[in-house]
C-alpha atoms as an extended CHARMM CRD file, in Angstrom:
* protein
*
       166  EXT
         1         1  MET       CA             16.1420000000       35.2950000000       -5.8010000000  PROA      1               0.0000000000
         2         2  ALA       CA             18.5460000000       38.0830000000       -6.7130000000  PROA      2               0.0000000000
         3         3  GLY       CA             18.1020000000       39.9890000000       -3.4720000000  PROA      3               0.0000000000
         4         4  GLU       CA             15.5890000000       42.3770000000       -2.0310000000  PROA      4               0.0000000000
         5         5  TYR       CA             15.5080000000       44.5910000000       -5.1330000000  PROA      5               0.0000000000
         6         6  TYR       CA             15.9620000000       44.3010000000       -8.8800000000  PROA      6               0.0000000000
         7         7  ASP       CA             17.4000000000       47.2070000000      -10.8560000000  PROA      7               0.0000000000
         8         8  PHE       CA             15.1130000000       48.7690000000      -13.4540000000  PROA      8               0.0000000000
         9         9  GLY       CA             17.0710000000       51.7010000000      -14.8080000000  PROA      9               0.0000000000
        10        10  PRO       CA             17.3170000000       54.1530000000      -11.8920000000  PROA      10              0.0000000000
        11        11  HSD       CA             14.4090000000       52.4570000000      -10.0960000000  PROA      11              0.0000000000
        12        12  LYS       CA             14.4850000000       49.6070000000       -7.5900000000  PROA      12              0.0000000000
        13        13  ILE       CA             11.8200000000       46.9100000000       -8.0030000000  PROA      13              0.0000000000
        14        14  HSD       CA             11.0630000000       45.1240000000       -4.7470000000  PROA      14              0.0000000000
        15        15  HSD       CA             11.3170000000       41.3480000000       -5.0650000000  PROA      15              0.0000000000
        16        16  SER       CA              7.6900000000       40.9670000000       -3.9140000000  PROA      16              0.0000000000
        17        17  SER       CA              6.5470000000       42.6130000000       -7.1820000000  PROA      17              0.0000000000
        18        18  VAL       CA              8.5990000000       40.1860000000       -9.2930000000  PROA      18              0.0000000000
        19        19  PHE       CA              6.7190000000       37.0340000000      -10.2220000000  PROA      19              0.0000000000
        20        20  HSD       CA              9.1060000000       35.3270000000      -12.6350000000  PROA      20              0.0000000000
        21        21  THR       CA             12.8440000000       35.2520000000      -13.2530000000  PROA      21              0.0000000000
        22        22  SER       CA             15.2030000000       33.4560000000      -15.5860000000  PROA      22              0.0000000000
        23        23  ASP       CA             18.9790000000       33.6210000000      -15.7400000000  PROA      23              0.0000000000
        24        24  LEU       CA             18.7330000000       36.7170000000      -17.9560000000  PROA      24              0.0000000000
        25        25  SER       CA             15.3300000000       38.3560000000      -17.3770000000  PROA      25              0.0000000000
        26        26  PHE       CA             12.6620000000       39.1330000000      -14.8130000000  PROA      26              0.0000000000
        27        27  ALA       CA              8.9370000000       39.9200000000      -14.9530000000  PROA      27              0.0000000000
        28        28  PHE       CA              7.1180000000       42.1910000000      -12.5530000000  PROA      28              0.0000000000
        29        29  VAL       CA              3.8030000000       43.9610000000      -12.0600000000  PROA      29              0.0000000000
        30        30  ASN       CA              3.6300000000       47.5710000000      -13.1630000000  PROA      30              0.0000000000
        31        31  LEU       CA              3.3870000000       50.3750000000      -10.6160000000  PROA      31              0.0000000000
        32        32  ARG       CA              1.1200000000       52.4310000000      -12.9260000000  PROA      32              0.0000000000
        33        33  PRO       CA             -0.8090000000       49.8790000000      -15.0320000000  PROA      33              0.0000000000
        34        34  ALA       CA             -2.7970000000       51.0070000000      -18.0650000000  PROA      34              0.0000000000
        35        35  VAL       CA             -5.4490000000       48.3460000000      -18.7990000000  PROA      35              0.0000000000
        36        36  PRO       CA             -8.7260000000       48.1110000000      -16.8590000000  PROA      36              0.0000000000
        37        37  GLY       CA             -8.6380000000       45.0650000000      -14.5780000000  PROA      37              0.0000000000
        38        38  ILE       CA            -10.5300000000       42.0110000000      -15.7250000000  PROA      38              0.0000000000
        39        39  LEU       CA            -10.5720000000       39.4680000000      -12.9010000000  PROA      39              0.0000000000
        40        40  LEU       CA             -9.0780000000       40.3690000000       -9.5740000000  PROA      40              0.0000000000
        41        41  PRO       CA            -11.4860000000       42.6380000000       -7.6700000000  PROA      41              0.0000000000
        42        42  HSD       CA             -8.6590000000       44.5910000000       -6.0120000000  PROA      42              0.0000000000
        43        43  LEU       CA             -7.0900000000       45.3860000000       -9.3890000000  PROA      43              0.0000000000
        44        44  PHE       CA             -8.5270000000       48.4190000000      -11.1220000000  PROA      44              0.0000000000
        45        45  TYR       CA             -5.8630000000       48.2680000000      -13.8140000000  PROA      45              0.0000000000
        46        46  LEU       CA             -3.2510000000       45.7520000000      -14.8290000000  PROA      46              0.0000000000
        47        47  HSD       CA             -0.2440000000       45.0790000000      -16.9490000000  PROA      47              0.0000000000
        48        48  VAL       CA              3.1800000000       43.5740000000      -16.4700000000  PROA      48              0.0000000000
        49        49  LEU       CA              6.7060000000       44.2770000000      -17.6350000000  PROA      49              0.0000000000
        50        50  VAL       CA              9.5130000000       41.9270000000      -18.6860000000  PROA      50              0.0000000000
        51        51  CYS       CA             13.0730000000       43.2050000000      -18.8110000000  PROA      51              0.0000000000
        52        52  PRO       CA             16.6310000000       41.9120000000      -18.9070000000  PROA      52              0.0000000000
        53        53  LYS       CA             18.4740000000       41.6630000000      -15.5980000000  PROA      53              0.0000000000
        54        54  ARG       CA             21.4010000000       43.4700000000      -17.1700000000  PROA      54              0.0000000000
        55        55  GLU       CA             20.6310000000       47.1270000000      -17.7160000000  PROA      55              0.0000000000
        56        56  ALA       CA             20.4690000000       47.5530000000      -21.4800000000  PROA      56              0.0000000000
        57        57  LYS       CA             19.1540000000       50.9570000000      -22.5020000000  PROA      57              0.0000000000
        58        58  ARG       CA             18.0610000000       50.0740000000      -26.0450000000  PROA      58              0.0000000000
        59        59  VAL       CA             16.9950000000       46.9160000000      -27.8800000000  PROA      59              0.0000000000
        60        60  ALA       CA             20.1610000000       47.0820000000      -29.9920000000  PROA      60              0.0000000000
        61        61  ASP       CA             22.1870000000       46.8710000000      -26.7530000000  PROA      61              0.0000000000
        62        62  LEU       CA             20.7880000000       43.4140000000      -25.9260000000  PROA      62              0.0000000000
        63        63  THR       CA             22.8140000000       40.3060000000      -26.6070000000  PROA      63              0.0000000000
        64        64  ASP       CA             21.2030000000       37.6880000000      -28.8260000000  PROA      64              0.0000000000
        65        65  ASP       CA             20.6800000000       35.4640000000      -25.7780000000  PROA      65              0.0000000000
        66        66  GLU       CA             18.9640000000       38.3070000000      -23.8770000000  PROA      66              0.0000000000
        67        67  THR       CA             16.7140000000       39.0600000000      -26.8570000000  PROA      67              0.0000000000
        68        68  ILE       CA             15.6710000000       35.4260000000      -27.1840000000  PROA      68              0.0000000000
        69        69  ASP       CA             15.0980000000       35.0340000000      -23.4410000000  PROA      69              0.0000000000
        70        70  LEU       CA             13.1190000000       38.2760000000      -23.1760000000  PROA      70              0.0000000000
        71        71  TRP       CA             10.7460000000       37.3920000000      -26.0160000000  PROA      71              0.0000000000
        72        72  CYS       CA             10.3540000000       33.7450000000      -25.0140000000  PROA      72              0.0000000000
        73        73  ILE       CA              9.2980000000       34.8430000000      -21.5300000000  PROA      73              0.0000000000
        74        74  ALA       CA              6.9980000000       37.5440000000      -22.9340000000  PROA      74              0.0000000000
        75        75  LYS       CA              5.3660000000       34.9990000000      -25.2370000000  PROA      75              0.0000000000
        76        76  LYS       CA              4.7890000000       32.4310000000      -22.4590000000  PROA      76              0.0000000000
        77        77  LEU       CA              3.6580000000       34.9910000000      -19.8840000000  PROA      77              0.0000000000
        78        78  GLY       CA              1.3740000000       36.6390000000      -22.4060000000  PROA      78              0.0000000000
        79        79  ARG       CA             -0.3810000000       33.3590000000      -23.1320000000  PROA      79              0.0000000000
        80        80  GLN       CA             -0.7420000000       32.6130000000      -19.4080000000  PROA      80              0.0000000000
        81        81  LEU       CA             -1.9360000000       36.1300000000      -18.5070000000  PROA      81              0.0000000000
        82        82  GLU       CA             -4.4450000000       36.1220000000      -21.3510000000  PROA      82              0.0000000000
        83        83  SER       CA             -5.8800000000       32.8500000000      -20.0980000000  PROA      83              0.0000000000
        84        84  TYR       CA             -5.8000000000       33.8670000000      -16.4330000000  PROA      84              0.0000000000
        85        85  HSD       CA             -7.5910000000       37.1720000000      -17.0670000000  PROA      85              0.0000000000
        86        86  LYS       CA             -9.9840000000       35.6220000000      -19.5980000000  PROA      86              0.0000000000
        87        87  ALA       CA             -8.7930000000       38.1860000000      -22.1020000000  PROA      87              0.0000000000
        88        88  SER       CA             -9.1400000000       37.7510000000      -25.8520000000  PROA      88              0.0000000000
        89        89  SER       CA             -5.9410000000       39.4340000000      -27.0490000000  PROA      89              0.0000000000
        90        90  LEU       CA             -2.6140000000       40.8790000000      -25.9490000000  PROA      90              0.0000000000
        91        91  THR       CA             -0.7210000000       44.0660000000      -26.6040000000  PROA      91              0.0000000000
        92        92  PHE       CA              3.0740000000       43.7550000000      -26.4830000000  PROA      92              0.0000000000
        93        93  CYS       CA              4.8080000000       47.1200000000      -26.5110000000  PROA      93              0.0000000000
        94        94  ILE       CA              8.4120000000       48.3370000000      -26.4290000000  PROA      94              0.0000000000
        95        95  GLN       CA              9.3060000000       52.0180000000      -26.4190000000  PROA      95              0.0000000000
        96        96  ASP       CA             12.8940000000       52.0030000000      -27.6460000000  PROA      96              0.0000000000
        97        97  GLY       CA             14.4910000000       55.3380000000      -26.7900000000  PROA      97              0.0000000000
        98        98  PRO       CA             13.2460000000       58.6270000000      -25.3570000000  PROA      98              0.0000000000
        99        99  GLN       CA             11.6840000000       59.9040000000      -28.5880000000  PROA      99              0.0000000000
       100       100  ALA       CA              9.6220000000       56.6850000000      -28.6960000000  PROA      100             0.0000000000
       101       101  GLY       CA              8.2470000000       57.4180000000      -25.2310000000  PROA      101             0.0000000000
       102       102  GLN       CA             10.7010000000       55.3400000000      -23.1830000000  PROA      102             0.0000000000
       103       103  SER       CA             10.9520000000       57.0180000000      -19.7840000000  PROA      103             0.0000000000
       104       104  VAL       CA             12.9750000000       54.3110000000      -18.0140000000  PROA      104             0.0000000000
       105       105  PRO       CA             16.3230000000       53.7860000000      -19.7760000000  PROA      105             0.0000000000
       106       106  HSD       CA             16.1840000000       49.9930000000      -19.4530000000  PROA      106             0.0000000000
       107       107  VAL       CA             14.6790000000       47.8020000000      -22.1800000000  PROA      107             0.0000000000
       108       108  HSD       CA             11.2910000000       46.4530000000      -21.1460000000  PROA      108             0.0000000000
       109       109  ILE       CA              8.3330000000       44.8090000000      -22.8300000000  PROA      109             0.0000000000
       110       110  HSD       CA              4.8750000000       45.8230000000      -21.6930000000  PROA      110             0.0000000000
       111       111  ILE       CA              2.3880000000       42.9190000000      -21.7410000000  PROA      111             0.0000000000
       112       112  LEU       CA             -1.2200000000       44.0520000000      -21.5680000000  PROA      112             0.0000000000
       113       113  PRO       CA             -4.0960000000       41.5420000000      -21.5720000000  PROA      113             0.0000000000
       114       114  ARG       CA             -6.9070000000       42.9580000000      -23.7110000000  PROA      114             0.0000000000
       115       115  LYS       CA            -10.6180000000       42.3860000000      -23.9980000000  PROA      115             0.0000000000
       116       116  ASN       CA            -13.3330000000       43.6610000000      -26.2650000000  PROA      116             0.0000000000
       117       117  ASP       CA            -14.1060000000       47.3570000000      -25.7690000000  PROA      117             0.0000000000
       118       118  ASP       CA            -11.4640000000       47.9460000000      -23.0610000000  PROA      118             0.0000000000
       119       119  PHE       CA            -10.6370000000       51.1450000000      -24.9540000000  PROA      119             0.0000000000
       120       120  GLU       CA            -13.0130000000       53.0680000000      -27.1890000000  PROA      120             0.0000000000
       121       121  ASN       CA            -10.3850000000       53.2130000000      -29.9360000000  PROA      121             0.0000000000
       122       122  ASN       CA             -7.9700000000       50.2760000000      -29.9050000000  PROA      122             0.0000000000
       123       123  ASP       CA             -4.8510000000       52.3980000000      -30.3850000000  PROA      123             0.0000000000
       124       124  ASP       CA             -5.7630000000       54.5930000000      -27.3900000000  PROA      124             0.0000000000
       125       125  ILE       CA             -3.8230000000       52.0780000000      -25.3090000000  PROA      125             0.0000000000
       126       126  TYR       CA             -0.5820000000       53.5950000000      -26.6080000000  PROA      126             0.0000000000
       127       127  ASP       CA             -1.6540000000       57.0600000000      -25.4600000000  PROA      127             0.0000000000
       128       128  GLU       CA             -2.5130000000       55.5640000000      -22.0700000000  PROA      128             0.0000000000
       129       129  ILE       CA              0.8990000000       53.8700000000      -21.7810000000  PROA      129             0.0000000000
       130       130  ASN       CA              2.6280000000       57.1300000000      -22.7440000000  PROA      130             0.0000000000
       131       131  GLU       CA              0.5920000000       59.0790000000      -20.2180000000  PROA      131             0.0000000000
       132       132  LYS       CA              1.4600000000       56.6430000000      -17.4230000000  PROA      132             0.0000000000
       133       133  GLU       CA              5.1440000000       56.9290000000      -18.3240000000  PROA      133             0.0000000000
       134       134  LYS       CA              4.9090000000       60.7350000000      -18.1890000000  PROA      134             0.0000000000
       135       135  GLU       CA              3.0960000000       60.6350000000      -14.8560000000  PROA      135             0.0000000000
       136       136  LEU       CA              5.8410000000       58.5530000000      -13.3240000000  PROA      136             0.0000000000
       137       137  ASN       CA              8.4180000000       61.1470000000      -14.2730000000  PROA      137             0.0000000000
       138       138  ARG       CA              6.3640000000       64.1700000000      -13.1990000000  PROA      138             0.0000000000
       139       139  GLU       CA              5.4700000000       62.7910000000       -9.7680000000  PROA      139             0.0000000000
       140       140  LEU       CA              2.3020000000       64.8280000000       -9.7550000000  PROA      140             0.0000000000
       141       141  GLY       CA             -0.7850000000       64.2000000000       -7.6760000000  PROA      141             0.0000000000
       142       142  VAL       CA             -2.5150000000       61.0800000000       -8.8900000000  PROA      142             0.0000000000
       143       143  ASP       CA             -6.2130000000       60.8230000000       -9.5790000000  PROA      143             0.0000000000
       144       144  LYS       CA             -8.1360000000       58.4030000000       -7.4090000000  PROA      144             0.0000000000
       145       145  GLU       CA             -8.7190000000       55.7700000000      -10.0860000000  PROA      145             0.0000000000
       146       146  ARG       CA             -5.1780000000       55.7020000000      -11.5240000000  PROA      146             0.0000000000
       147       147  ARG       CA             -3.1290000000       56.0210000000       -8.3400000000  PROA      147             0.0000000000
       148       148  ASP       CA              0.1990000000       54.3480000000       -7.7390000000  PROA      148             0.0000000000
       149       149  ARG       CA             -0.3560000000       50.9860000000       -6.1500000000  PROA      149             0.0000000000
       150       150  SER       CA              1.1410000000       50.1250000000       -2.8020000000  PROA      150             0.0000000000
       151       151  LEU       CA              3.8920000000       47.5540000000       -2.4630000000  PROA      151             0.0000000000
       152       152  GLU       CA              1.3430000000       45.2870000000       -0.7700000000  PROA      152             0.0000000000
       153       153  GLU       CA             -1.1310000000       45.5720000000       -3.6770000000  PROA      153             0.0000000000
       154       154  MET       CA              1.6150000000       44.8090000000       -6.1720000000  PROA      154             0.0000000000
       155       155  ALA       CA              2.7830000000       41.8320000000       -4.0900000000  PROA      155             0.0000000000
       156       156  ILE       CA             -0.7660000000       40.4110000000       -4.0430000000  PROA      156             0.0000000000
       157       157  GLU       CA             -0.9320000000       40.5360000000       -7.8350000000  PROA      157             0.0000000000
       158       158  ALA       CA              2.5450000000       39.0470000000       -8.2190000000  PROA      158             0.0000000000
       159       159  ASP       CA              1.5610000000       36.2320000000       -5.7900000000  PROA      159             0.0000000000
       160       160  GLU       CA             -1.4440000000       35.4280000000       -7.9890000000  PROA      160             0.0000000000
       161       161  TYR       CA              0.7480000000       35.1920000000      -11.0880000000  PROA      161             0.0000000000
       162       162  ARG       CA              3.3670000000       33.0310000000       -9.3480000000  PROA      162             0.0000000000
       163       163  LYS       CA              0.6860000000       30.3460000000       -8.9620000000  PROA      163             0.0000000000
       164       164  PHE       CA              0.5350000000       29.6460000000      -12.6730000000  PROA      164             0.0000000000
       165       165  VAL       CA              3.7680000000       30.8680000000      -14.2520000000  PROA      165             0.0000000000
       166       166  PHE       CA              5.5960000000       27.9980000000      -15.9230000000  PROA      166             0.0000000000
């Protein structure tokens, strides 16, 4: 383990929220997830992020090895998360640069397990991701249903995922 925290742009991700690492990347549960929870009763919403250990602001800043590692992990985790949550599809999303909605200047892939009718209009998920990104930056009061999760709640989810990852 890299230490107590992993760097995610200007943010520190506690190791208990990280459920997979490779030499070049790490995967962690999202503080402000966007998809309604499917399985775990204590999860109202879910989604995970995969990012390179080295802080690369944009996709073009990644080395070829980082790009390959990032997408190989996203592919494997996506398959495992889809199965675990009994989802029927996945949304993979990268916001590459501030005008694309990227609020954390560190490349990251969102992996969101999807099920039928989780959003009224399928593309509404992108609005939801953008809204969660904006909320993080504004640090406004959070509504009851979409509150920031505690470190303990995030650790519980990460512990569940560690049981089946690779």
